[in-house]
Structure formats: structure tokens, C-alpha cells
């Protein structure tokens, strides 16, 4: 409702972001299902692509070989961004920042650009100072992708 109008939040992806691969995926998804995909549909698509690429790279189709190939995933270009597996086999990837505009989420920027904007403007806008401090606290941690920015 209107209570969220103007609020910011982060997500894994946004169907209205600018990437060519996103636009192609969204067009195919809309043609098949008659609606825009959500972030989970986009993540699911990327997950299947990551597993398929790992199976192709694996030395065999046995579990340990596929596991090792998945763990070796680096710079996989998906519709939700560039994905790399870290030493703990966790996916490390970018996030996007959206804003509620006219009751709907609207893509604003990839999270690193938005974070840079917050840092650059925090000294000019007093209300951004707490957000800039929070960004400094969570940057580099897993928390940044699930970070709700709220009203600025």
C-alpha cells in the first residue's frame, strides 16, 4: 500500500534491470507465462544453468566430481548477475536496489553503485548518515543482499 511508497529494498535481481540477458529472459518468461518473472524465478533459472555448466566441466557424472566442479564456479554470467562460489561453496553475487514507485518495485541500481551514492551523499544529507553507517557495518557480509533500506 501507500505506506511503503518511496521505500528502498534490495533483492537478488529485478526484471526491469538493464542487462541484455535479463531482457531476453524476461521476454521469454513473459511469452510463456504471461507475466514478469520474480527474483526467485530468475534465481532458479540461474541455478539450473550453474549446475548444467558444472556437469559439463566435471570429470565424470559422479557426485564428488560434480560437487568439485560446482565449487570451482567462477564468474558465471547469469540473469541475476555474476556468480562465484566461495571457499565454503556459498554463492557470492551482486544484489540490486529497488524503490516502491506507484505501488510497484522499480529497479534503481546495482547495490555497489547505490552504496557508493549513499557514501558520497551522506555528508550532504543528514538523514543518510545512519544508513551510511549501517552500510559500512554490513558491507562484505552476507547481510548486504538481504538488507532492507527502508525510507531514506
Short mmCIF file of C-alpha atoms in Angstrom, two decimals:
data_model
loop_
_atom_site.label_atom_id
_atom_site.label_comp_id
_atom_site.label_asym_id
_atom_site.label_seq_id
_atom_site.Cartn_x
_atom_site.Cartn_y
_atom_site.Cartn_z
CA UNK A 1 0.00 0.00 0.00
CA UNK A 2 0.87 3.65 0.23
CA UNK A 3 2.77 3.15 3.49
CA UNK A 4 5.67 1.67 1.52
CA UNK A 5 5.68 4.27 -1.26
CA UNK A 6 9.20 5.63 -1.69
CA UNK A 7 10.87 2.89 0.37
CA UNK A 8 14.01 1.15 -0.88
CA UNK A 9 14.92 -2.52 -0.62
CA UNK A 10 17.45 -4.93 -2.03
CA UNK A 11 16.81 -8.13 -3.91
CA UNK A 12 18.75 -10.67 -5.93
CA UNK A 13 17.52 -9.29 -9.24
CA UNK A 14 14.89 -7.18 -10.94
CA UNK A 15 13.06 -7.92 -14.18
CA UNK A 16 13.40 -4.27 -15.23
CA UNK A 17 17.19 -4.02 -14.81
CA UNK A 18 19.21 -3.03 -17.84
CA UNK A 19 21.19 -6.15 -18.77
CA UNK A 20 20.66 -7.74 -22.19
CA UNK A 21 20.48 -11.24 -20.68
CA UNK A 22 17.81 -10.02 -18.23
CA UNK A 23 15.73 -8.52 -21.05
CA UNK A 24 15.97 -11.73 -23.10
CA UNK A 25 14.99 -13.90 -20.11
CA UNK A 26 12.08 -11.63 -19.17
CA UNK A 27 10.77 -11.62 -22.76
CA UNK A 28 10.84 -15.44 -22.95
CA UNK A 29 9.29 -15.80 -19.49
CA UNK A 30 6.51 -13.34 -20.31
CA UNK A 31 5.79 -15.08 -23.61
CA UNK A 32 5.42 -18.42 -21.84
CA UNK A 33 3.71 -17.43 -18.57
CA UNK A 34 2.03 -14.11 -19.39
CA UNK A 35 3.66 -12.18 -16.52
CA UNK A 36 7.02 -10.83 -15.41
CA UNK A 37 9.30 -13.21 -13.52
CA UNK A 38 10.08 -12.58 -9.89
CA UNK A 39 13.52 -12.77 -8.35
CA UNK A 40 13.03 -16.44 -7.40
CA UNK A 41 12.22 -17.43 -11.00
CA UNK A 42 15.38 -15.66 -12.13
CA UNK A 43 17.45 -17.31 -9.37
CA UNK A 44 16.00 -20.72 -10.26
CA UNK A 45 16.96 -20.23 -13.90
CA UNK A 46 20.50 -19.27 -12.90
CA UNK A 47 20.76 -22.23 -10.52
CA UNK A 48 19.90 -24.69 -13.29
CA UNK A 49 22.44 -23.02 -15.60
CA UNK A 50 25.16 -23.15 -12.93
CA UNK A 51 24.53 -26.85 -12.29
CA UNK A 52 24.42 -27.64 -16.04
CA UNK A 53 27.74 -25.81 -16.58
CA UNK A 54 29.29 -27.68 -13.63
CA UNK A 55 28.11 -31.03 -15.04
CA UNK A 56 29.71 -30.13 -18.38
CA UNK A 57 33.00 -29.22 -16.64
CA UNK A 58 33.02 -32.22 -14.27
CA UNK A 59 35.47 -35.03 -14.90
CA UNK A 60 32.61 -37.53 -14.56
CA UNK A 61 28.94 -37.65 -13.67
CA UNK A 62 29.66 -38.94 -10.18
CA UNK A 63 28.60 -36.82 -7.21
CA UNK A 64 32.08 -35.82 -5.99
CA UNK A 65 33.14 -34.71 -9.49
CA UNK A 66 30.02 -32.56 -9.92
CA UNK A 67 30.43 -31.18 -6.39
CA UNK A 68 34.02 -30.16 -7.17
CA UNK A 69 33.00 -28.57 -10.47
CA UNK A 70 30.26 -26.60 -8.70
CA UNK A 71 32.76 -25.45 -6.08
CA UNK A 72 35.06 -24.25 -8.88
CA UNK A 73 32.38 -21.98 -10.40
CA UNK A 74 33.89 -18.54 -11.05
CA UNK A 75 32.37 -15.52 -12.76
CA UNK A 76 29.30 -17.33 -14.10
CA UNK A 77 27.26 -14.71 -16.00
CA UNK A 78 23.61 -15.28 -15.19
CA UNK A 79 20.45 -13.22 -15.43
CA UNK A 80 20.79 -12.26 -11.75
CA UNK A 81 24.41 -11.16 -12.10
CA UNK A 82 27.90 -12.61 -11.93
CA UNK A 83 28.15 -15.59 -9.57
CA UNK A 84 31.25 -17.12 -7.98
CA UNK A 85 31.35 -19.90 -5.40
CA UNK A 86 33.49 -19.10 -2.36
CA UNK A 87 35.62 -21.46 -0.26
CA UNK A 88 32.51 -22.54 1.70
CA UNK A 89 30.62 -23.26 -1.54
CA UNK A 90 28.36 -20.27 -0.95
CA UNK A 91 27.30 -18.27 -3.99
CA UNK A 92 28.73 -14.76 -3.99
CA UNK A 93 26.87 -12.39 -6.30
CA UNK A 94 25.61 -8.88 -6.60
CA UNK A 95 22.27 -7.53 -5.50
CA UNK A 96 20.04 -4.79 -6.86
CA UNK A 97 18.31 -1.88 -5.16
CA UNK A 98 14.64 -1.22 -5.88
CA UNK A 99 12.24 1.51 -4.79
CA UNK A 100 8.48 1.30 -4.43
CA UNK A 101 7.10 3.73 -7.01
CA UNK A 102 3.35 3.97 -7.64
CA UNK A 103 2.91 0.81 -5.58
CA UNK A 104 5.35 -1.33 -7.60
CA UNK A 105 9.04 -2.21 -7.22
CA UNK A 106 11.23 -0.23 -9.65
CA UNK A 107 14.88 -1.07 -10.35
CA UNK A 108 17.24 1.76 -9.37
CA UNK A 109 20.79 0.43 -9.40
CA UNK A 110 23.06 -2.46 -8.69
CA UNK A 111 23.85 -2.47 -4.96
CA UNK A 112 27.53 -1.39 -5.26
CA UNK A 113 26.55 1.78 -7.19
CA UNK A 114 23.80 2.56 -4.68
CA UNK A 115 26.19 2.06 -1.76
CA UNK A 116 28.69 4.42 -3.42
CA UNK A 117 25.90 7.00 -3.82
CA UNK A 118 24.96 6.71 -0.14
CA UNK A 119 28.56 7.21 0.94
CA UNK A 120 29.07 10.16 -1.41
CA UNK A 121 25.92 11.98 -0.30
CA UNK A 122 25.72 11.07 3.40
CA UNK A 123 27.67 14.15 4.46
CA UNK A 124 25.25 16.40 2.50
CA UNK A 125 22.04 14.81 3.71
CA UNK A 126 21.90 14.28 7.46
CA UNK A 127 19.18 11.63 7.17
CA UNK A 128 21.53 9.38 5.15
CA UNK A 129 24.23 9.25 7.85
CA UNK A 130 22.65 6.32 9.79
CA UNK A 131 22.19 4.39 6.55
CA UNK A 132 25.82 5.02 5.54
CA UNK A 133 26.99 3.69 8.93
CA UNK A 134 24.80 0.60 8.54
CA UNK A 135 26.15 0.01 5.02
CA UNK A 136 29.69 0.19 6.40
CA UNK A 137 28.77 -2.41 9.05
CA UNK A 138 27.25 -4.94 6.68
CA UNK A 139 29.35 -4.44 3.55
CA UNK A 140 31.27 -7.58 2.77
CA UNK A 141 28.95 -9.73 4.85
CA UNK A 142 26.09 -11.93 3.69
CA UNK A 143 23.69 -9.42 5.25
CA UNK A 144 24.04 -6.91 2.40
CA UNK A 145 21.92 -8.97 -0.03
CA UNK A 146 19.01 -9.23 2.38
CA UNK A 147 19.32 -5.68 3.58
CA UNK A 148 16.13 -3.61 3.66
CA UNK A 149 16.96 0.06 3.20
CA UNK A 150 13.59 1.46 4.27
CA UNK A 151 12.69 5.11 3.87
CA UNK A 152 15.58 7.49 3.35
#
